[in-house]
Short mmCIF file of C-alpha atoms and ligand atoms in Angstrom, two decimals:
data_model
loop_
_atom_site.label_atom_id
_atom_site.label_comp_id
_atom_site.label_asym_id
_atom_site.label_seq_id
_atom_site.Cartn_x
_atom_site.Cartn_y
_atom_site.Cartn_z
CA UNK A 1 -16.13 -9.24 -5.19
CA UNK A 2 -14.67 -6.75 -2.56
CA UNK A 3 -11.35 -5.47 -1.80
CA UNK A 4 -9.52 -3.99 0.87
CA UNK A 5 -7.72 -1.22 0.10
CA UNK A 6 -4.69 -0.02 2.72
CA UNK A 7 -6.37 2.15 4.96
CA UNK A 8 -9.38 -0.10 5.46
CA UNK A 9 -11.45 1.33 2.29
CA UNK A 10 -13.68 -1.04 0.85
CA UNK A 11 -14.24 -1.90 -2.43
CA UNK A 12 -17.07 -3.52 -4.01
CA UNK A 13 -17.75 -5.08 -7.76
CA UNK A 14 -21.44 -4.70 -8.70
CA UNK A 15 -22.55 -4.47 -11.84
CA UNK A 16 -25.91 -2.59 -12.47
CA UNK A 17 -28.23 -4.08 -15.91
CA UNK A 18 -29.45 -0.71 -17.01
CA UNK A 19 -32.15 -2.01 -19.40
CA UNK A 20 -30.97 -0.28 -22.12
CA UNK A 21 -27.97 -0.87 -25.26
CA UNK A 22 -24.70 0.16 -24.90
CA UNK A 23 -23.83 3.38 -26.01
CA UNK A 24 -20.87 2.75 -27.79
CA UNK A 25 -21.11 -1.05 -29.65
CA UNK A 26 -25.23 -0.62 -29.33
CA UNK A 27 -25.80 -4.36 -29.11
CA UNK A 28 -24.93 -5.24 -25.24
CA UNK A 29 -26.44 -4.54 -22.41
CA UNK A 30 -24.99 -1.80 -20.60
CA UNK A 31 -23.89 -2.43 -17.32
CA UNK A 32 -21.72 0.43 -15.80
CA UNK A 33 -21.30 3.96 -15.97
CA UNK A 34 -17.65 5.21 -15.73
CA UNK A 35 -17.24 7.79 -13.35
CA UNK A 36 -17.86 11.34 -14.09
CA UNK A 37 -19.79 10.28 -17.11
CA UNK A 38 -23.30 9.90 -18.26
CA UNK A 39 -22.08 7.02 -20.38
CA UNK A 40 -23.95 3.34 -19.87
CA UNK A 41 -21.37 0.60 -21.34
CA UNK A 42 -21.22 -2.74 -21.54
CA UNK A 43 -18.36 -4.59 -20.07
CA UNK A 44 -16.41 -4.68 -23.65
CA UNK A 45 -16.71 -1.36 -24.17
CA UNK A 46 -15.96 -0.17 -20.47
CA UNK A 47 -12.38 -1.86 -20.82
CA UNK A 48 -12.60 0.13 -24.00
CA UNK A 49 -13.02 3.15 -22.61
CA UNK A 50 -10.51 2.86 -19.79
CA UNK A 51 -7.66 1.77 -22.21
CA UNK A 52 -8.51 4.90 -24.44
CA UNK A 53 -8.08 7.56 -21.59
CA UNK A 54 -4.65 5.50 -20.79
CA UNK A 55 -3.94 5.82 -24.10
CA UNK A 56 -4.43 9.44 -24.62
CA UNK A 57 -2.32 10.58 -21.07
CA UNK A 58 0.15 8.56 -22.88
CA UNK A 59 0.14 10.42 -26.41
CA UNK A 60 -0.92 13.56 -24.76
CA UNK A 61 1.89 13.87 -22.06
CA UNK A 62 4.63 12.06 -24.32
CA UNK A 63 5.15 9.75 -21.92
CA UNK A 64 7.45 6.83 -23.87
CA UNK A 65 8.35 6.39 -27.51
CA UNK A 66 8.49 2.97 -28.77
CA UNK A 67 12.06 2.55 -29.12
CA UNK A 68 11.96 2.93 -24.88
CA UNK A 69 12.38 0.12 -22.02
CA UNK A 70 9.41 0.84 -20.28
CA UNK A 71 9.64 -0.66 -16.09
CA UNK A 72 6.25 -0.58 -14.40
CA UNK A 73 6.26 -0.83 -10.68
CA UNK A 74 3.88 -3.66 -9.47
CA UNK A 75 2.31 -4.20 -5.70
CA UNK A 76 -0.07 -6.88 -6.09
CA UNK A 77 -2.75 -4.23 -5.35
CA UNK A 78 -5.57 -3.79 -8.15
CA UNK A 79 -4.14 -0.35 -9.49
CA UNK A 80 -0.52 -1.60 -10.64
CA UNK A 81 -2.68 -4.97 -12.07
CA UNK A 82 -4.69 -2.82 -13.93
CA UNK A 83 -1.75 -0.87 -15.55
CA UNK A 84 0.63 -3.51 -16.07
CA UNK A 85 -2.81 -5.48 -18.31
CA UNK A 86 -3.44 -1.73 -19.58
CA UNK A 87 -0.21 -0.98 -20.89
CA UNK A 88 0.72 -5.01 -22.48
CA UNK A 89 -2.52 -4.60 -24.40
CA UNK A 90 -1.71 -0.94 -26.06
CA UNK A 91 1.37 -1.50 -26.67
CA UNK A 92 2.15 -5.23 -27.50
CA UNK A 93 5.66 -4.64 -28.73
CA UNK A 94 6.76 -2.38 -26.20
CA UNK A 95 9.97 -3.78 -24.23
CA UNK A 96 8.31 -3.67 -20.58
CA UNK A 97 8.99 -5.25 -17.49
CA UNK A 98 7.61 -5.26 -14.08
CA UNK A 99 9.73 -4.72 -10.67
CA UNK A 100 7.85 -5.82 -7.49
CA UNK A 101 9.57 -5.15 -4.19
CA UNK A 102 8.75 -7.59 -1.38
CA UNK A 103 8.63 -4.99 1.53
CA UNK A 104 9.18 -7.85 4.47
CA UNK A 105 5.79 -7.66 6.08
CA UNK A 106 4.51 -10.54 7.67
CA UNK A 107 0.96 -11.90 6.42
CA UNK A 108 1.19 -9.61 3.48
CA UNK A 109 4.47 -9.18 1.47
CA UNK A 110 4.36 -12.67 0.55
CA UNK A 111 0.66 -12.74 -0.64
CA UNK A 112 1.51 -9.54 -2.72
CA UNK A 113 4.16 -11.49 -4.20
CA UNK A 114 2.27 -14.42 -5.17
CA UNK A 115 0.01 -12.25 -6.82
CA UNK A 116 2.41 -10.30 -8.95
CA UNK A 117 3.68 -13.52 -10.12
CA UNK A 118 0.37 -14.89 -11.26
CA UNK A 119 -0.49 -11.41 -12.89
CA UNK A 120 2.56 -11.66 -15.02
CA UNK A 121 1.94 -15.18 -16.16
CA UNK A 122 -1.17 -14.55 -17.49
CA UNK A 123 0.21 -11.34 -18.89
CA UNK A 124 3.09 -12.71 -20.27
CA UNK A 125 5.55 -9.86 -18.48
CA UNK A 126 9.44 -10.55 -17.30
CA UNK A 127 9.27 -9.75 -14.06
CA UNK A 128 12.48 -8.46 -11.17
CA UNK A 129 11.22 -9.26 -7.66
CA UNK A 130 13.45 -7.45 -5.07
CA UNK A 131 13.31 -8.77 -1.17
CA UNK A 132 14.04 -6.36 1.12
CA UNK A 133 14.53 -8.90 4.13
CA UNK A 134 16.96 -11.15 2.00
CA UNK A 135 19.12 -8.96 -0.07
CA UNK A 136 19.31 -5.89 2.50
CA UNK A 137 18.70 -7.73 6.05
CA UNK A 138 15.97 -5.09 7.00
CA UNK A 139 11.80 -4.77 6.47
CA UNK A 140 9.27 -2.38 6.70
CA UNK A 141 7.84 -4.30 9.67
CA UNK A 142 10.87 -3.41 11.81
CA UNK A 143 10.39 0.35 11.69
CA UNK A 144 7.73 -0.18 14.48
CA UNK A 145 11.01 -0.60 16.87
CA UNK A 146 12.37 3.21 16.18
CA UNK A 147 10.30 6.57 15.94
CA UNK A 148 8.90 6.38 12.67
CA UNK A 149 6.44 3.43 14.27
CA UNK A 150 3.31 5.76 14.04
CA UNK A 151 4.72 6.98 10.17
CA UNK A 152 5.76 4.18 8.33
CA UNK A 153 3.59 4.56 5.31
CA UNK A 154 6.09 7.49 4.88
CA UNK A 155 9.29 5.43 5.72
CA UNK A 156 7.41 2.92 2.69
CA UNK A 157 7.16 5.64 0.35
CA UNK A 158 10.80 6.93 1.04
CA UNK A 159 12.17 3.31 1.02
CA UNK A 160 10.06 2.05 -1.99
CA UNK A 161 11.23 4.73 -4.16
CA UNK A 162 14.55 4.73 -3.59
CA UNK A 163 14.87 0.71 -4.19
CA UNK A 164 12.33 1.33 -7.43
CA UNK A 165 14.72 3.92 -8.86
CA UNK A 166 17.75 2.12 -8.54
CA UNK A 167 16.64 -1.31 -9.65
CA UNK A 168 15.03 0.79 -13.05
CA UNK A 169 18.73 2.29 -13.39
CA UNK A 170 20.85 -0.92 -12.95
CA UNK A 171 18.06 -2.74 -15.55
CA UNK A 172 18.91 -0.02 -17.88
CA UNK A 173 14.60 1.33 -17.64
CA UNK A 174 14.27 4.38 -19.63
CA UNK A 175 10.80 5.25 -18.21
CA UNK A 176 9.21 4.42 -14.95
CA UNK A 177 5.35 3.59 -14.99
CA UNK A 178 3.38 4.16 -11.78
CA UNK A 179 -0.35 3.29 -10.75
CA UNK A 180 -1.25 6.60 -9.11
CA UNK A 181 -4.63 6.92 -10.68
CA UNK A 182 -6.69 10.59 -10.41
CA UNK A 183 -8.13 10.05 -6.78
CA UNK A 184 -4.35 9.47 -5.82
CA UNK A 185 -3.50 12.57 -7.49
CA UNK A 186 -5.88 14.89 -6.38
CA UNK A 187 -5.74 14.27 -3.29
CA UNK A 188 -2.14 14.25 -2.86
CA UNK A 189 -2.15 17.60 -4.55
CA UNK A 190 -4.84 19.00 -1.84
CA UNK A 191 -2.62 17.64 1.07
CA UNK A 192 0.24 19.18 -0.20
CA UNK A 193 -1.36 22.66 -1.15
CA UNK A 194 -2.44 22.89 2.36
CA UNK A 195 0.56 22.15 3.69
CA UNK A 196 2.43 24.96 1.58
CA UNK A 197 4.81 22.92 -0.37
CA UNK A 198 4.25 24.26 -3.93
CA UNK A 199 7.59 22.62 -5.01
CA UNK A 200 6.09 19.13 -4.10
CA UNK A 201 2.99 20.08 -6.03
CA UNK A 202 5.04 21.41 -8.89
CA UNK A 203 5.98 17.96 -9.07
CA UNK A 204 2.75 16.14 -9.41
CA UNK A 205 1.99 16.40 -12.69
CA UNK A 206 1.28 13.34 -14.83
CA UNK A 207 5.79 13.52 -16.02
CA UNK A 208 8.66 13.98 -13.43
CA UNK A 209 11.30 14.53 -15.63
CA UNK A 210 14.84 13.31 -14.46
CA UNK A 211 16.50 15.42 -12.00
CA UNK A 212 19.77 13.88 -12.60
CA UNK A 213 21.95 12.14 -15.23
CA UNK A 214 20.79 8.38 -15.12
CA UNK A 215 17.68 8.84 -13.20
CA UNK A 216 14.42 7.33 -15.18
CA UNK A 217 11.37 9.67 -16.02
CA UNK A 218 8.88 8.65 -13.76
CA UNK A 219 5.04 8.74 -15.51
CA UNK A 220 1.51 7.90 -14.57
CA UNK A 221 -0.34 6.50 -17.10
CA UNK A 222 -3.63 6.01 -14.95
CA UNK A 223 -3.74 9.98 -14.41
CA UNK A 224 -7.07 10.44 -16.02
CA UNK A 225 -8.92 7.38 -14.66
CA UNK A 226 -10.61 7.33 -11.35
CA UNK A 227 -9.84 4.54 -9.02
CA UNK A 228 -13.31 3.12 -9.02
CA UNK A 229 -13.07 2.74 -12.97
CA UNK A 230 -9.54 1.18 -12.16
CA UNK A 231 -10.85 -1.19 -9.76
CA UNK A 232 -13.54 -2.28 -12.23
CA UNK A 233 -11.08 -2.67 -15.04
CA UNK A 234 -9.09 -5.39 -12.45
CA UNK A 235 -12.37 -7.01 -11.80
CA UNK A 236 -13.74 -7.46 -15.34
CA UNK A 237 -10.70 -8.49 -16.75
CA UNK A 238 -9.82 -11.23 -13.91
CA UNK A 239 -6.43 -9.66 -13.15
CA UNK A 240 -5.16 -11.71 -9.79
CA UNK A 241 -5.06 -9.29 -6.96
CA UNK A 242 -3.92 -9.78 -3.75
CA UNK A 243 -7.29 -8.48 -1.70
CA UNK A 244 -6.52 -7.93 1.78
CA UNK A 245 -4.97 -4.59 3.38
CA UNK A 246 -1.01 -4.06 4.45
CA UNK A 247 -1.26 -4.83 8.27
CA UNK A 248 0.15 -1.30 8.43
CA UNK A 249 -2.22 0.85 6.76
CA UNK A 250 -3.11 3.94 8.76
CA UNK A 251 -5.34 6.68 7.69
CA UNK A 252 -2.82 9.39 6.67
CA UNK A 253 -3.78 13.18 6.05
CA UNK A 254 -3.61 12.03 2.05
CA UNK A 255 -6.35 9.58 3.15
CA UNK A 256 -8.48 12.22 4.94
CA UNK A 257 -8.26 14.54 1.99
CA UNK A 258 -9.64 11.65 -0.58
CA UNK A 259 -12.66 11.22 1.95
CA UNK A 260 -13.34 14.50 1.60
CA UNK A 261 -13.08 15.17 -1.89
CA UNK A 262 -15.33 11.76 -2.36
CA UNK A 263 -18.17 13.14 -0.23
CA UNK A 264 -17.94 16.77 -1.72
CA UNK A 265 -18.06 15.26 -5.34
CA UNK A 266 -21.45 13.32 -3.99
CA UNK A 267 -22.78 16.64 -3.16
CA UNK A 268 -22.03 18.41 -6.15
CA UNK A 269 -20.92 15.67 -8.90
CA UNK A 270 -18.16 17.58 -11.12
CA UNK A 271 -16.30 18.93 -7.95
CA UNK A 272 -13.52 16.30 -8.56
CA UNK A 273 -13.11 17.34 -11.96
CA UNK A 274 -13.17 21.10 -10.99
CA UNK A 275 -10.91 20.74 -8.70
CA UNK A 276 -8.04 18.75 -10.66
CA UNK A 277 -8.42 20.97 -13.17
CA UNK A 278 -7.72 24.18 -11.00
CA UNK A 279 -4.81 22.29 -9.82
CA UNK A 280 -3.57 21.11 -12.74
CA UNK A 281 -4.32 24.57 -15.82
CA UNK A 282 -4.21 26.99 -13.27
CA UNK A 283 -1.91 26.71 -10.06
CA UNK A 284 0.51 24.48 -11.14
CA UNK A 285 1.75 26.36 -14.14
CA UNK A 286 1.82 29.33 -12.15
CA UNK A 287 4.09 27.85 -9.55
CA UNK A 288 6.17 26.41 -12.33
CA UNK A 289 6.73 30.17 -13.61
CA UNK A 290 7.81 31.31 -10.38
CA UNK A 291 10.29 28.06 -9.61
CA UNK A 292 12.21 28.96 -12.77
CA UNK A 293 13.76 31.96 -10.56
CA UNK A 294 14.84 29.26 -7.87
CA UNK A 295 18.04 27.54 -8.17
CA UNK A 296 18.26 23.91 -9.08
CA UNK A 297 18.69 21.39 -6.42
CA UNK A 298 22.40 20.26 -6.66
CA UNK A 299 23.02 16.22 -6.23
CA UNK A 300 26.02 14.88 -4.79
CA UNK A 301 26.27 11.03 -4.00
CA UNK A 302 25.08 9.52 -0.71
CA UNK A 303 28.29 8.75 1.72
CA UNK A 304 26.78 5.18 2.33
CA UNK A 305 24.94 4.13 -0.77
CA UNK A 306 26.15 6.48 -3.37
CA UNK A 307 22.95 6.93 -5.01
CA UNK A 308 22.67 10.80 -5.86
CA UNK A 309 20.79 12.97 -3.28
CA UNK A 310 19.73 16.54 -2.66
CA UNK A 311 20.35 16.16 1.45
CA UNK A 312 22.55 18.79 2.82
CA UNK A 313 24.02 16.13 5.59
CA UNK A 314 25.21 14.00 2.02
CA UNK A 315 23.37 10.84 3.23
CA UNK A 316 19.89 10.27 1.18
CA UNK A 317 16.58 9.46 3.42
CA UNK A 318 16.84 5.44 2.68
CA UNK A 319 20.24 5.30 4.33
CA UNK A 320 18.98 7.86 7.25
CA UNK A 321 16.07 5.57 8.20
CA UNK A 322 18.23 2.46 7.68
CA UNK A 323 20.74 3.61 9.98
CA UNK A 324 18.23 4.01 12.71
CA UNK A 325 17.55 0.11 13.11
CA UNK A 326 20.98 -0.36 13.70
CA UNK A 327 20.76 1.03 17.15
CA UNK A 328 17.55 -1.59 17.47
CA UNK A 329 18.56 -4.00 19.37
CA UNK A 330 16.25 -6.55 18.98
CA UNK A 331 13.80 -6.60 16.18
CA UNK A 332 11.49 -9.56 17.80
CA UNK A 333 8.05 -9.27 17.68
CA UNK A 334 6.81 -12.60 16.77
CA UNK A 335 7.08 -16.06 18.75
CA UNK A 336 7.40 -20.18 17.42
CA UNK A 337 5.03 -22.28 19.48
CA UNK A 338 8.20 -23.67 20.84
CA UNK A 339 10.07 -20.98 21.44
CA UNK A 340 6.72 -19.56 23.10
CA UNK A 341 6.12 -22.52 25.23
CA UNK A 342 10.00 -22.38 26.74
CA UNK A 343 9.33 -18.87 26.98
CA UNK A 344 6.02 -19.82 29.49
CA UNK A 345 7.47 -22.31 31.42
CA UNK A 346 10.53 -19.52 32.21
CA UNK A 347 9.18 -16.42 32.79
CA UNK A 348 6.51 -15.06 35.77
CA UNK A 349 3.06 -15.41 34.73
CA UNK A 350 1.85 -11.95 36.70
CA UNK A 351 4.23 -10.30 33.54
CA UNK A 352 2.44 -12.05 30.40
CA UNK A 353 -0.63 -11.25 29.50
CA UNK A 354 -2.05 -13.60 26.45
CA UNK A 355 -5.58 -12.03 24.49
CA UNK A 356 -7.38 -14.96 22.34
CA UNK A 357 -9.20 -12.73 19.03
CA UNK A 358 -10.66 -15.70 17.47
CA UNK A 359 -14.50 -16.40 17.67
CA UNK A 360 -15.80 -16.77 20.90
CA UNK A 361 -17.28 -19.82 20.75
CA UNK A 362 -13.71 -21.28 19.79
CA UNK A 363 -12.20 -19.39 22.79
CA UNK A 364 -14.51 -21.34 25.06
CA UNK A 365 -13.93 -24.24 23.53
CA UNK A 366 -10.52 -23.94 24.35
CA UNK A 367 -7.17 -21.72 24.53
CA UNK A 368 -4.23 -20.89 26.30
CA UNK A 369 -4.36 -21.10 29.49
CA UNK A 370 -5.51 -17.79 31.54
CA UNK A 371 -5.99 -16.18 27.96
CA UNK A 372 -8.62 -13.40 27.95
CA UNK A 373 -10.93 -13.32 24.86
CA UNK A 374 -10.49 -10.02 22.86
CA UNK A 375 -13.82 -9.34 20.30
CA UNK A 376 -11.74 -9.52 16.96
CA UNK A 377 -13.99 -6.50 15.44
CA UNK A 378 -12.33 -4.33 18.14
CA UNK A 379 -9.25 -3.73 15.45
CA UNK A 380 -11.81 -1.80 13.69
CA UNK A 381 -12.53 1.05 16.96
CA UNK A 382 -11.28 4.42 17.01
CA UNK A 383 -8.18 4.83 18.56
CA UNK A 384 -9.62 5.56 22.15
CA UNK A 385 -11.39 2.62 22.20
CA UNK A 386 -8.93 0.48 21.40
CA UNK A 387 -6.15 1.50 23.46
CA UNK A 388 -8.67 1.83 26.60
CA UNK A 389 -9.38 -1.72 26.57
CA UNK A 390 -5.16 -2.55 26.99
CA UNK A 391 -4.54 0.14 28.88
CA UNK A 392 -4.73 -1.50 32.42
CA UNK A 393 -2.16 -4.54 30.40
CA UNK A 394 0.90 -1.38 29.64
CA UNK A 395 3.51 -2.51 31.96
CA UNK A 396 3.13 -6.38 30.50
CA UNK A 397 4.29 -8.61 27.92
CA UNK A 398 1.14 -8.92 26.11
CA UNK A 399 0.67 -12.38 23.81
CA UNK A 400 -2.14 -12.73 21.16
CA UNK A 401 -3.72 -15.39 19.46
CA UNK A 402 -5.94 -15.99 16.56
CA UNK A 403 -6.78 -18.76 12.95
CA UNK A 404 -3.62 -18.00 11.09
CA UNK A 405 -1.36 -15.64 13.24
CA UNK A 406 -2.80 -12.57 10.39
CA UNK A 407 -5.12 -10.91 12.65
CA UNK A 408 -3.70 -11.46 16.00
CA UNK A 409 -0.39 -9.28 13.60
CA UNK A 410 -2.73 -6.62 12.96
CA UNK A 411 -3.39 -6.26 17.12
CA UNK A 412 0.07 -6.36 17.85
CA UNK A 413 1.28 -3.70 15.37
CA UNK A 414 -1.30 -1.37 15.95
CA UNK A 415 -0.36 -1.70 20.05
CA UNK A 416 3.11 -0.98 19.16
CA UNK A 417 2.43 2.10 17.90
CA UNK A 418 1.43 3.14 21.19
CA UNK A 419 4.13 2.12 22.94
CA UNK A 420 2.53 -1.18 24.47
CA UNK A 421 5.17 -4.66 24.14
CA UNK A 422 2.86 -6.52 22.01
CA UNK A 423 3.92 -9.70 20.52
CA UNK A 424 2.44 -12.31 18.20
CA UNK A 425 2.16 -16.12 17.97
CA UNK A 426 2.54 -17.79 14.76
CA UNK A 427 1.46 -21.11 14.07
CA UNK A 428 -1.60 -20.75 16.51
CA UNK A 429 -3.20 -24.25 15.46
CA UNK A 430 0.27 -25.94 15.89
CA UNK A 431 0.67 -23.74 19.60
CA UNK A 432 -2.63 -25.06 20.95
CA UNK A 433 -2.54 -28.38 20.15
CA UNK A 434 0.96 -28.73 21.38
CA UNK A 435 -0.34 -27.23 24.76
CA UNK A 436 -3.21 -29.59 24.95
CA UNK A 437 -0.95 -32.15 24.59
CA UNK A 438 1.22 -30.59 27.19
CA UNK A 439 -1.52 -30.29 29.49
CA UNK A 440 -3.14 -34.08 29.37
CA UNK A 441 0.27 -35.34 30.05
CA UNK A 442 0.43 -33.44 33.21
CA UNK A 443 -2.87 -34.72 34.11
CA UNK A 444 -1.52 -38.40 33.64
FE1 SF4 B 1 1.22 0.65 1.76
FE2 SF4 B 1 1.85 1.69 4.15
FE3 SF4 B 1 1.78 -0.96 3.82
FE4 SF4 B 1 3.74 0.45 2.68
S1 SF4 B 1 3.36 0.19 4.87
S2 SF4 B 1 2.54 -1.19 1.73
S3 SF4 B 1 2.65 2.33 2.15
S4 SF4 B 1 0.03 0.47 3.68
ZN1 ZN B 2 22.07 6.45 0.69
#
């Protein structure tokens, strides 16, 4: 089994027979070795393990008492799975509920969604799903029409946790679970140190506490467990998963920094663990020392939304992105097959430009007509490499094809980044055979 994660990071399931008993029920075979440990377990007693570190950042860090409405915030990625089964099987009579937001991205959101819906099934877990497009009119997908287009991982963070907050408020959520695991963590904490924001790391410990009446604590209950051991835990235990990547995913500095801290932990095996811990006993308390001398943030309500916010201007970061895509114009960026075909038969061919990324052999054996074949493993060059091959296309209207619209999506969002007016066709099987059909007619 592999997965995908956001950021094109692969994934793989493999378990390894070690020839030898398990070393905590003795009678299996062990099969896998948690991370950071010399332990050999069998599958059982992996899950075991995993649900006893879970358990003890729980007890440890006080995160919920019984009597609380727990709210745990689910993507359809393997991490949130993983807590959601985590969490049900601790702590069976615990009120808890999952919120999934359906983020409006096309060839993804709706996969994610599916997912979450299957997980909670078979988990037996109420679950809110929020739509973005439908109750707010906006997605994430049409950031790529104002400046955050080469950022909007960051717009996705600002917008998820805004709508996450206030969905745990008006559902009366005492505590809000998140799946940042200890790879998220550290590295998070590493990109922040180095950018000299010891507030922000002040604030990544395993608790955020409320920072103003009504707000839920936020917790992360997968703080001790690495995200291989996560992964693992989705994979033994069946969990559905939605397993491709957000069409969006971009390597962000966060990313770098867990690259790096994955290949210096090969070198030397406990630098992971060294290094969370000098985050986490040493710096960290220190900083918190020294922030007690700063004055608290103060929160007034947000002139548009009214949800509290620290900004000076009095309007929080959702409603400041949000107000950029009114000035948007138009949002289009995908086409019908009959919208498309109008769109042909109207407009000068020397100003479209249509790329076919499907197989080659299925290229040849026909496309559009005049469309250029594009090697679909070119999504996966370096930057320079990509954007060379469309350069000499920038001043055209630039059409692409593939199976199921999904990776032909992927081309035309990572185009718009740079500036090139990429669009997509949906519906490609319906598109070509209407055009062949097209075409023979104007041969009779
Ligand atoms: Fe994740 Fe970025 Fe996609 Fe949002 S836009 S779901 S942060 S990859
Ligand atoms: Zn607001």
């Amino acid at each position: 089994m592999k997965y995908v994660k956001c950021g094109g990071e692969v994934f793989e399931f493999k378990l390894t027979p070690f020839k030898t008993h398990c070393r905590y029920c003795k009678q299996k075979e062990a099969e896998i070795k948690p991370s950071g440990t010399s332990l050999l377990l069998c599958k059982e007693c992996f899950l075991l393990f995993c649900e006893k570190k879970v358990k003890m950042a729980i007890e440890k860090h006080k995160m919920f008492g019984e009597k609380e409405k727990v709210g745990v915030m689910v993507s359809g990625g393997k991490d949130s799975a993983a807590l959601l089964a985590i969490l049900k099987k601790l702590y069976p009579q615990q009120e808890i509920l999952a919120i999934h937001l359906n983020l409006g991205i096309k060839y993804y959101s709706d996969f994610a969604q599916v997912a979450v819906e299957k997980l909670c099934q078979k988990l037996k877990v109420p679950l809110i799903v929020y739509n973005l497009k439908e109750k707010e009119g906006f997605s994430i997908d049409d950031f790529v029409f104002t400046h955050f287009k080469n950022k909007i991982c960051s717009v996705c963070g600002t917008i998820k946790r805004y709508y996450f907050s206030r969905i745990a408020r008006e559902n009366k959520i005492d505590v809000i679970c998140t799946a940042h695991h200890l790879d998220d963590v550290l590295s998070t904490m590493t990109s922040v140190f180095f950018q000299g924001d010891f507030l922000g790391l002040s604030r990544l410990g395993p608790v955020i506490y409320p920072l103003f009446q009504g707000q839920p604590k936020k917790v992360k209950p997968l703080y001790y467990l690495q995200e291989r051991d996560v992964f693992y835990y989705s994979a033994i235990s069946g969990l559905p998963i939605e397993k491709c990547a957000c069409p969006h995913s971009e390597i962000t500095p966060v990313k770098e920094w867990k690259k790096w801290i994955e290949e210096k932990d090969k070198e030397s095996p406990s630098f992971k663990f060294k290094l969370f811990s000098i985050f986490r006993k040493k710096l960290i308390p220190l900083i918190k020392k020294e922030l007690k001398k700063v004055p608290k943030e103060d929160f007034l309500p947000c002139k548009i939304c009214q949800e509290p916010t620290p900004s000076k201007s009095n309007i929080c970061a959702k409603c400041r992105r949000v107000k950029l895509l009114e000035r948007v114009k138009e949002r289009k960026i995908e086409y019908e097959p009959d919208e498309f075909l109008n769109f042909l038969s109207s407009s000068p061919q020397n100003e479209i430009v249509i790329f076919d990324v499907r197989e080659k052999e299925d290229f040849e054996s026909g496309s559009l007509p005049g469309a250029i074949w594009i090697n679909p493993e070119l999504l996966n060059e370096k930057e320079k490499i990509f954007i060379k091959t469309f350069k000499p296309y920038k001043k055209k209207k630039l059409f692409f094809l593939c199976y199921t619209g999904r990776t032909s999506y992927y081309f035309v969002l990572r185009l718009r980044k740079f500036g090139f007016l990429a669009f997509n066709l949906s519906k490609p099987k319906e598109l070509l055979s209407k055009i062949k059909w097209k075409l023979k007619k104007a041969l009779v």
